[in-house]
Amino acid sequence: MYCGDETGSFIGDVGSHLSRFGYGGDDSPKYVVPSYVGNSATTTNNGNSSTSRSESSKTKVLMSCYNQSLASGACRTPMRCLQSPPSISPETSTTEYPIVHPANYLQQGQEIVDWDAYEQLWQSAFDIMHVRDRLKHTVGGGSMTTTTTGQEDDKSADAKTKAASGVASTTIRPGIQDYKCVHPLLAVSPGFTHLVGTSMEAQAAAHRKQHIQLTEMLMEKFDCPAMFIAPAPMLAAFSHGRQTALVVDMGAGGCRVTPVVDGFLLKQSQRRNGRGGDWLGNVQWKALLDNKTLLRPRYQQTGGNVIVEQCRGIFHRWAMQDLMFELRSSKHVALPNWQSSRTPLFPPKKQSDAMKTDDDEEEDEDDDDDEEDEEEDEAQHSPPNEAAIFELPDGTLIDLTTKTGKDLCRVPELLFAETLPFLEENGAAFDQSQAILDQHTSLSNLPLHQLIHSSLSAVGDVDARKDLAASILLTGGSSLFAGMEERLSYEVSQHVTFKTKVLASRYNVERSCASWIGGSILTSLGSFQQLWLGRTEYNEYGVTLGIQRFP
């Protein structure tokens, strides 16, 4: 048991797209990086550039590698993703057909695939935030370059004593790696109850294996005095001061609806789909390519008119997702709080005039009438004197007055749409992806409001169902679209008979980092301190006690 008034815990939340680290008691995480790790190029004796995954090669988080000069080979750095859809491989070209079936994203973020990359993210956070440095609160911490004990200045024992006590001294003290971690660690788990590709009998064993590996890594690799593992939906509810809530987490890998009653997750009632920020970015990417728009991510821009060659694999996909995020988060993209129009987004190309029949001509006339009604609605609800041009970082202009431009401004509608674009172009491959949805009842491709209705219907207790409907908690980075709260409230009220209320923070950080903030609040409570898995308990009982204690 680890108890104390001031625990000074360190919290890590590794998501499918971003990782957040910081000290308990803070309002927000202080270190936020993408959940990608790459091996930086090392130079051999003959001057050639080579890469290695050995311990001698220095690994860097993608943000640091992304800002390197292209002359050092950062563009060709092999990237490793902790959780990636099975259809995305580093060798696959990502420009010919960037669209991915939403069902493929169900596997993103549910379990840790590359433990070396996961450990490196924690190690990077330890180094950046001086977690092992005991003097960071007194003399400001030491240098990032570690030194061995034999390299210390051995002038006098007095100087060493002053340096160890925090008094300013000119003596070079030991490196950061020479100290033990004095902070208890809280790791945020995804909280997925059903894993893709795993049978119902093997679900508990798969979760237990994940907790065992994570516990051993934090205890053995980082030598922490105490640790705890908490699911993200539970912490998101705690961040808003609620023990009972229907947590709607809209992340990069999809949307997840989890009922939380008195701090416990109702596992059989969890529902999730693959419509998230990454999938919306793929739809934007595909629509712009069909519109013959030239797309250049930032790593291809070196200043002036010099354009470097295009990369392949995860690095290029991440760079394009970053570019699509800028377009998706601009002021032009908004979600109206009224019902979506009848015209689908990004419709397939029409047939040629020679191939048209009488029925096709009648359908075209109906489509034209629908488009006229849609334009009238948009004219009534769109703000006046708004710029209709979006400029990409390389200077490419996107006209938002065209049909494709208007659909790009309405791309959040796909979260509530019944039919999805571009799926009929690769039917054979997507039929295999559709088979993933038949494995468990919690996996589906339903729109967000129907996903919430399905989750509430799976709750057996009527009173708990009524409390959950009155406390729908909206979190996640993909929930930051303008008008999302009002639109979700409208759509859910059309399907749920109970009185509904959607709760969402007005601050972007509190909504996108809800699980981390909940962990910061939880570790600051005095009643929580007896739940830590301490070093003494771990040495005596091993991982078994942690499996029984962690939710």
XYZ file of C-alpha atoms in Angstrom:
551
model
C 0.000 0.000 0.000
C 1.292 3.443 -0.941
C -0.172 6.338 1.055
C 0.734 9.974 1.347
C -0.768 13.434 1.451
C 1.201 14.697 -1.557
C 1.657 11.787 -3.960
C 3.036 13.774 -6.888
C 1.801 11.155 -9.327
C 2.763 11.024 -12.996
C -0.030 10.243 -15.480
C 0.285 8.866 -19.002
C -2.543 8.573 -21.512
C -1.442 6.963 -24.800
C -4.240 7.247 -27.347
C -4.596 6.071 -30.920
C -3.454 9.446 -32.281
C -2.029 11.570 -29.422
C -0.248 10.764 -26.170
C -0.590 12.979 -23.104
C 1.716 13.072 -20.087
C 1.866 15.239 -16.988
C 1.895 15.395 -13.203
C -1.178 14.730 -11.093
C -2.912 17.818 -9.739
C -2.269 19.887 -12.884
C -5.122 21.311 -14.934
C -3.887 19.876 -18.241
C -1.109 17.626 -19.572
C 2.189 19.380 -20.152
C 3.617 17.004 -22.771
C 1.429 16.075 -25.762
C 2.943 14.181 -28.718
C 1.651 11.924 -31.513
C 1.482 8.197 -30.776
C 4.109 7.398 -33.407
C 7.748 6.473 -32.852
C 10.512 6.411 -35.458
C 14.164 5.434 -35.623
C 16.276 8.409 -36.629
C 18.895 7.758 -39.291
C 22.378 6.991 -38.030
C 25.551 7.603 -40.009
C 28.018 4.764 -40.502
C 31.767 4.955 -41.072
C 31.440 5.063 -44.856
C 29.032 7.999 -44.673
C 25.933 6.094 -45.746
C 22.679 6.513 -43.877
C 21.286 3.431 -42.182
C 18.589 2.684 -39.633
C 18.572 0.260 -36.757
C 16.166 -0.737 -34.021
C 18.922 -1.695 -31.627
C 19.392 0.005 -28.302
C 22.349 1.986 -29.621
C 20.240 3.886 -32.167
C 18.438 6.900 -30.731
C 14.673 6.811 -31.120
C 12.579 9.954 -31.322
C 8.929 10.793 -31.201
C 7.462 11.725 -34.577
C 7.088 15.387 -33.632
C 10.859 15.745 -33.220
C 11.539 13.723 -36.353
C 8.908 15.683 -38.247
C 10.723 18.967 -37.598
C 14.145 17.723 -38.672
C 15.767 18.952 -41.859
C 15.122 16.770 -44.873
C 18.820 16.589 -45.612
C 19.266 14.325 -42.577
C 16.917 11.731 -44.014
C 13.928 12.469 -41.782
C 11.610 11.991 -44.729
C 12.758 8.403 -45.105
C 12.645 7.605 -41.405
C 10.849 4.292 -40.830
C 7.855 5.022 -38.624
C 6.252 2.657 -36.147
C 2.648 3.117 -35.059
C 1.396 1.690 -31.769
C -2.050 0.955 -33.134
C -2.698 0.975 -36.880
C -5.544 -0.429 -38.982
C -4.647 -3.775 -40.590
C -5.281 -2.401 -44.079
C -2.552 0.240 -43.695
C 0.993 -1.049 -44.141
C 4.208 0.964 -44.564
C 4.788 -0.576 -47.994
C 1.369 0.314 -49.384
C 0.977 3.390 -51.547
C -1.299 5.892 -49.844
C -2.037 8.166 -52.772
C -3.812 5.887 -55.224
C -6.649 4.930 -52.872
C -6.502 6.609 -49.457
C -10.035 5.688 -48.369
C -10.373 3.012 -45.674
C -13.515 1.247 -44.488
C -14.615 2.531 -41.053
C -14.722 -1.040 -39.725
C -10.936 -1.262 -40.103
C -10.512 1.503 -37.537
C -12.249 -0.578 -34.878
C -8.889 -2.182 -34.162
C -7.100 1.143 -33.791
C -6.343 2.072 -30.206
C -7.885 -0.985 -28.560
C -4.671 -2.716 -27.513
C -0.932 -2.083 -27.567
C 0.769 -3.704 -30.563
C 4.352 -2.402 -30.385
C 5.513 -2.461 -26.773
C 8.919 -1.034 -27.695
C 7.242 2.059 -29.136
C 4.945 2.308 -26.109
C 7.909 2.157 -23.750
C 9.776 4.752 -25.805
C 6.865 7.200 -25.501
C 6.968 6.891 -21.723
C 10.764 7.171 -21.744
C 10.577 10.322 -23.866
C 8.084 11.832 -21.415
C 10.354 10.878 -18.501
C 13.317 12.648 -20.113
C 11.450 15.761 -21.245
C 9.676 16.306 -17.911
C 12.622 15.211 -15.698
C 10.560 12.601 -13.887
C 13.618 10.879 -12.395
C 15.324 14.163 -11.483
C 14.871 14.720 -7.745
C 16.101 18.321 -7.881
C 13.760 19.614 -10.579
C 11.623 21.494 -8.038
C 14.628 23.145 -6.333
C 17.399 23.956 -8.841
C 15.300 23.471 -11.970
C 16.483 20.006 -12.968
C 19.571 18.831 -14.720
C 20.740 18.620 -18.297
C 19.195 16.117 -20.671
C 22.620 14.598 -21.358
C 23.315 11.919 -18.772
C 26.731 11.369 -17.276
C 28.184 8.390 -15.445
C 29.319 8.450 -11.865
C 32.958 8.128 -12.887
C 32.794 11.418 -14.807
C 31.739 13.482 -11.786
C 33.913 16.230 -10.472
C 35.487 14.828 -7.289
C 36.629 18.102 -5.759
C 35.224 17.718 -2.270
C 32.605 15.804 -0.303
C 31.130 19.128 0.868
C 30.172 20.136 -2.679
C 28.504 16.778 -3.298
C 26.464 17.106 -0.111
C 25.285 20.593 -1.090
C 24.329 19.446 -4.569
C 22.364 16.487 -3.181
C 20.489 18.767 -0.771
C 19.470 21.155 -3.526
C 21.912 23.972 -2.743
C 23.455 25.620 -5.806
C 26.908 24.287 -6.536
C 29.313 24.062 -9.431
C 29.736 20.326 -8.966
C 28.434 18.215 -11.819
C 25.851 15.936 -10.268
C 24.892 12.494 -11.630
C 22.698 12.231 -14.709
C 18.962 11.862 -14.661
C 19.139 8.145 -15.362
C 21.074 7.519 -12.116
C 18.025 8.381 -9.963
C 15.028 6.172 -9.296
C 11.506 7.210 -10.113
C 9.885 8.635 -6.982
C 6.460 9.316 -8.534
C 3.613 6.770 -8.561
C 2.481 6.156 -12.127
C -1.090 6.101 -13.423
C -1.533 4.529 -16.865
C -4.787 5.175 -18.743
C -6.070 2.101 -20.579
C -8.422 2.415 -23.588
C -11.273 0.723 -21.739
C -12.427 -1.378 -24.706
C -14.462 -4.337 -23.522
C -14.487 -6.305 -26.795
C -11.361 -6.766 -28.903
C -11.529 -7.239 -32.668
C -10.467 -10.703 -33.834
C -10.739 -12.270 -30.372
C -13.369 -14.802 -29.390
C -15.672 -14.197 -26.459
C -13.869 -16.842 -24.392
C -10.486 -15.205 -24.977
C -11.594 -11.626 -24.180
C -10.742 -11.804 -20.474
C -7.397 -13.467 -21.186
C -6.474 -10.775 -23.726
C -7.273 -7.955 -21.283
C -5.396 -9.736 -18.503
C -2.347 -10.135 -20.728
C -2.375 -6.407 -21.560
C -2.548 -5.468 -17.864
C 0.219 -7.911 -16.972
C 2.595 -6.552 -19.603
C 1.809 -2.941 -18.700
C 2.275 -3.587 -14.971
C 5.579 -5.344 -15.502
C 6.818 -2.551 -17.768
C 6.024 0.211 -15.271
C 7.371 -1.731 -12.306
C 10.449 -3.324 -13.852
C 11.524 -0.911 -16.580
C 10.764 2.376 -14.806
C 11.113 1.114 -11.212
C 8.171 3.150 -9.911
C 7.194 3.022 -6.198
C 3.482 2.469 -7.003
C 1.206 2.261 -10.024
C -2.415 1.971 -11.106
C -4.292 1.296 -14.367
C -7.649 3.005 -14.967
C -9.989 2.871 -18.008
C -10.471 6.049 -20.026
C -14.327 6.213 -19.884
C -14.331 6.084 -16.103
C -11.747 8.874 -15.859
C -13.631 10.979 -18.418
C -16.745 10.783 -16.228
C -14.710 11.731 -13.140
C -13.242 14.741 -14.957
C -16.762 16.212 -15.137
C -17.552 15.323 -11.532
C -19.984 12.519 -12.371
C -20.027 8.907 -11.252
C -22.918 7.966 -13.552
C -22.778 9.109 -17.172
C -23.032 7.885 -20.728
C -19.549 8.710 -22.010
C -19.461 9.419 -25.764
C -15.795 9.458 -26.746
C -15.210 10.718 -30.301
C -11.555 10.144 -31.066
C -9.314 9.635 -34.054
C -10.052 5.919 -34.324
C -13.837 6.133 -34.023
C -16.734 6.846 -31.697
C -17.263 4.874 -28.496
C -20.314 4.943 -26.207
C -19.727 3.527 -22.717
C -22.266 3.565 -19.850
C -20.611 4.295 -16.503
C -22.776 3.611 -13.426
C -21.337 4.465 -9.986
C -17.823 4.384 -11.436
C -18.174 0.945 -13.021
C -18.219 0.240 -16.755
C -21.196 -1.700 -18.111
C -19.202 -3.929 -20.434
C -22.104 -5.558 -22.246
C -23.627 -2.183 -23.132
C -20.581 -0.586 -24.752
C -20.929 0.263 -28.448
C -18.388 1.652 -30.900
C -17.883 2.321 -34.589
C -14.963 3.349 -36.773
C -16.155 6.816 -37.795
C -13.504 9.027 -36.255
C -11.169 11.862 -37.135
C -8.775 9.676 -39.153
C -11.594 8.284 -41.267
C -13.006 11.777 -41.907
C -9.529 12.839 -43.006
C -9.416 9.947 -45.467
C -12.766 11.008 -46.935
C -11.492 14.573 -47.388
C -8.291 13.278 -48.939
C -10.158 11.072 -51.417
C -12.600 13.863 -52.362
C -9.780 16.322 -53.090
C -7.924 13.766 -55.191
C -11.070 13.126 -57.235
C -11.342 16.885 -57.685
C -7.801 16.983 -59.181
C -6.460 19.064 -56.276
C -2.700 18.982 -55.783
C -1.928 18.133 -52.148
C 1.511 18.657 -50.638
C 2.084 18.044 -46.914
C 4.456 20.251 -44.977
C 7.476 17.964 -45.238
C 7.453 18.463 -49.024
C 7.787 22.236 -48.650
C 11.343 23.448 -48.139
C 10.816 27.104 -48.974
C 10.715 28.781 -52.328
C 9.646 26.551 -55.194
C 11.681 23.483 -54.203
C 9.451 20.420 -53.732
C 10.988 17.210 -52.390
C 9.877 13.755 -53.424
C 6.886 12.148 -51.812
C 7.321 9.581 -49.054
C 5.328 6.418 -48.611
C 3.862 4.570 -45.669
C 2.836 5.729 -42.223
C 4.916 8.925 -42.304
C 3.175 10.285 -45.400
C -0.238 9.216 -44.114
C 0.374 11.011 -40.808
C 1.497 14.138 -42.670
C -1.629 14.055 -44.858
C -3.858 13.535 -41.826
C -2.242 16.606 -40.274
C -3.029 18.544 -43.456
C -6.642 17.353 -43.492
C -6.992 18.267 -39.822
C -6.161 21.887 -40.656
C -8.973 21.939 -43.206
C -11.371 20.087 -40.915
C -10.743 22.400 -37.969
C -11.068 25.641 -39.948
C -13.907 28.113 -39.456
C -15.581 26.973 -42.673
C -16.443 23.508 -41.318
C -19.466 23.483 -39.009
C -22.284 21.160 -38.063
C -25.762 22.723 -38.235
C -28.109 21.929 -35.371
C -30.982 21.217 -37.757
C -31.591 17.943 -39.522
C -29.198 16.977 -42.284
C -30.284 17.538 -45.873
C -31.512 14.733 -48.091
C -28.625 15.096 -50.510
C -25.787 12.675 -49.627
C -22.236 13.928 -49.295
C -19.718 13.179 -52.058
C -22.165 11.379 -54.393
C -20.728 9.065 -57.082
C -20.108 10.440 -60.533
C -23.134 10.502 -62.804
C -23.428 8.378 -65.917
C -22.727 9.808 -69.336
C -25.624 11.132 -71.368
C -25.407 8.251 -73.816
C -25.810 5.669 -71.070
C -28.781 7.384 -69.370
C -32.244 5.861 -69.384
C -35.635 7.404 -68.714
C -35.505 6.331 -65.066
C -32.070 7.899 -64.686
C -33.331 11.182 -66.140
C -36.198 11.222 -63.632
C -33.737 10.564 -60.793
C -31.528 13.415 -62.040
C -34.521 15.756 -61.981
C -35.280 14.718 -58.395
C -31.633 15.261 -57.447
C -31.712 18.720 -58.986
C -34.803 19.579 -56.927
C -33.085 18.309 -53.782
C -29.995 20.379 -54.540
C -32.148 23.498 -54.974
C -33.831 22.854 -51.608
C -30.433 22.300 -50.046
C -29.071 25.552 -51.445
C -32.072 27.419 -50.017
C -31.476 25.870 -46.582
C -27.774 26.670 -46.714
C -28.517 30.252 -47.723
C -30.760 30.633 -44.674
C -28.323 29.107 -42.159
C -24.921 30.167 -43.511
C -23.357 33.356 -42.116
C -23.151 36.294 -44.541
C -19.947 37.682 -46.064
C -17.946 34.560 -45.273
C -14.814 33.872 -47.289
C -15.333 30.927 -49.624
C -11.660 30.114 -50.229
C -9.391 27.927 -48.086
C -5.646 28.127 -48.615
C -3.444 25.111 -47.964
C 0.057 25.605 -46.469
C 1.686 25.333 -49.915
C -0.564 28.069 -51.334
C -3.076 25.794 -53.076
C -6.554 27.328 -53.031
C -9.703 25.247 -52.475
C -12.915 26.761 -53.754
C -15.614 26.068 -51.176
C -18.449 27.268 -53.438
C -18.309 24.165 -55.644
C -20.156 20.932 -54.854
C -16.988 19.321 -53.474
C -16.162 22.429 -51.445
C -19.627 22.517 -49.898
C -19.389 18.838 -49.031
C -16.005 19.435 -47.386
C -17.638 22.070 -45.191
C -20.307 19.534 -44.225
C -17.963 16.590 -43.611
C -19.050 16.193 -39.915
C -22.446 15.158 -41.298
C -20.891 11.762 -42.040
C -20.937 11.019 -38.316
C -24.754 10.991 -38.504
C -25.214 9.806 -42.117
C -26.940 6.550 -42.997
C -24.957 6.000 -46.215
C -21.212 6.509 -46.533
C -19.320 7.755 -49.619
C -16.749 5.926 -51.736
C -17.579 2.496 -50.295
C -19.036 1.102 -53.499
C -15.768 1.663 -55.397
C -13.991 -1.204 -53.647
C -16.802 -3.562 -52.757
C -14.822 -6.818 -52.545
C -12.327 -5.477 -50.008
C -15.025 -3.755 -48.000
C -17.111 -6.909 -47.819
C -14.256 -8.446 -45.843
C -14.188 -5.401 -43.584
C -17.924 -5.721 -43.043
C -17.339 -9.215 -41.642
C -15.563 -7.626 -38.667
C -18.852 -6.120 -37.523
C -20.489 -9.543 -37.182
C -18.075 -10.760 -34.504
C -19.520 -8.918 -31.499
C -22.683 -7.007 -30.743
C -20.658 -4.045 -29.483
C -19.062 -3.436 -32.917
C -21.127 -1.710 -35.584
C -21.104 0.870 -38.344
C -24.163 2.748 -37.102
C -24.353 6.550 -36.995
C -23.541 8.216 -33.712
C -27.112 8.837 -32.548
C -28.145 5.251 -33.312
C -25.027 4.042 -31.519
C -26.168 5.882 -28.387
C -29.673 4.435 -28.733
C -28.257 0.908 -29.053
C -26.092 1.367 -25.953
C -28.978 2.688 -23.868
C -31.232 -0.153 -25.026
C -28.670 -2.694 -23.811
C -28.878 -1.352 -20.231
C -31.292 -3.589 -18.341
C -32.126 -1.332 -15.405
C -34.769 1.222 -16.400
C -33.780 3.689 -13.673
C -30.112 3.517 -14.686
C -31.133 3.986 -18.312
C -33.041 7.133 -17.406
C -30.062 8.528 -15.447
C -27.695 7.772 -18.312
C -29.935 9.472 -20.884
C -30.009 12.604 -18.709
C -26.206 12.678 -18.497
C -24.682 12.131 -21.965
C -21.056 13.245 -21.689
C -19.366 14.365 -24.926
C -15.560 14.039 -25.037
C -12.804 13.483 -27.594
C -10.978 15.565 -30.159
C -13.471 14.780 -32.932
C -16.280 16.345 -30.871
C -14.870 19.864 -31.272
C -16.833 20.667 -34.426
C -18.988 23.762 -34.107
C -22.585 22.805 -33.328
C -21.821 19.190 -32.350
C -23.481 19.441 -28.934
C -26.755 20.877 -30.282
C -26.871 18.511 -33.242
C -26.265 15.428 -31.093
C -28.941 16.537 -28.635
C -31.420 16.917 -31.495
C -30.636 13.549 -33.092
C -30.712 11.598 -29.818
C -34.016 13.149 -28.754
C -35.609 11.744 -31.930
C -34.705 8.162 -30.971
C -34.789 8.068 -27.155
C -38.044 8.311 -25.229
C -36.388 9.528 -22.016
C -35.450 13.108 -21.363
C -31.952 13.592 -22.726
C -29.242 16.100 -21.913
C -25.854 16.383 -23.614
C -23.021 17.709 -21.453
C -19.883 19.102 -23.063
C -17.161 21.369 -21.772
C -16.717 24.752 -23.445
C -12.935 24.407 -23.309
C -11.193 22.380 -25.999
C -8.492 21.041 -23.679
C -11.012 19.723 -21.173
C -12.860 17.908 -23.924
C -9.890 16.438 -25.800
C -7.932 15.517 -22.635
C -10.870 14.447 -20.465
C -9.427 11.065 -19.469
C -6.068 12.580 -18.464
C -7.753 15.315 -16.409
C -9.889 12.672 -14.723
C -6.728 10.786 -13.772
C -5.215 13.995 -12.383
C -8.294 14.515 -10.205
C -8.449 10.868 -9.129
C -4.838 10.695 -7.940
C -5.345 13.881 -5.899
C -8.141 12.355 -3.787
C -7.216 11.101 -0.340
C -9.587 8.142 -0.588
C -7.787 6.871 -3.681
C -4.347 6.534 -2.083
C -5.080 3.087 -0.631
C -5.736 1.697 -4.126
C -2.174 2.119 -5.407
C -0.289 -1.095 -6.147
C 2.853 -0.453 -4.089
C 6.338 -1.840 -4.563
C 6.110 -4.023 -1.450
C 2.825 -5.581 -2.571
C 4.202 -6.170 -6.043
C 7.321 -7.905 -4.722
C 5.221 -10.094 -2.430
C 2.199 -10.988 -4.577
C 3.351 -10.132 -8.086
C 0.999 -9.027 -10.832
C -1.904 -11.100 -9.497
C -2.923 -8.462 -6.948
C -2.930 -5.759 -9.610
C -5.187 -7.795 -11.904
C -7.700 -8.132 -9.069
C -7.501 -4.465 -8.090
C -7.502 -2.638 -11.411
C -10.944 -2.000 -12.952
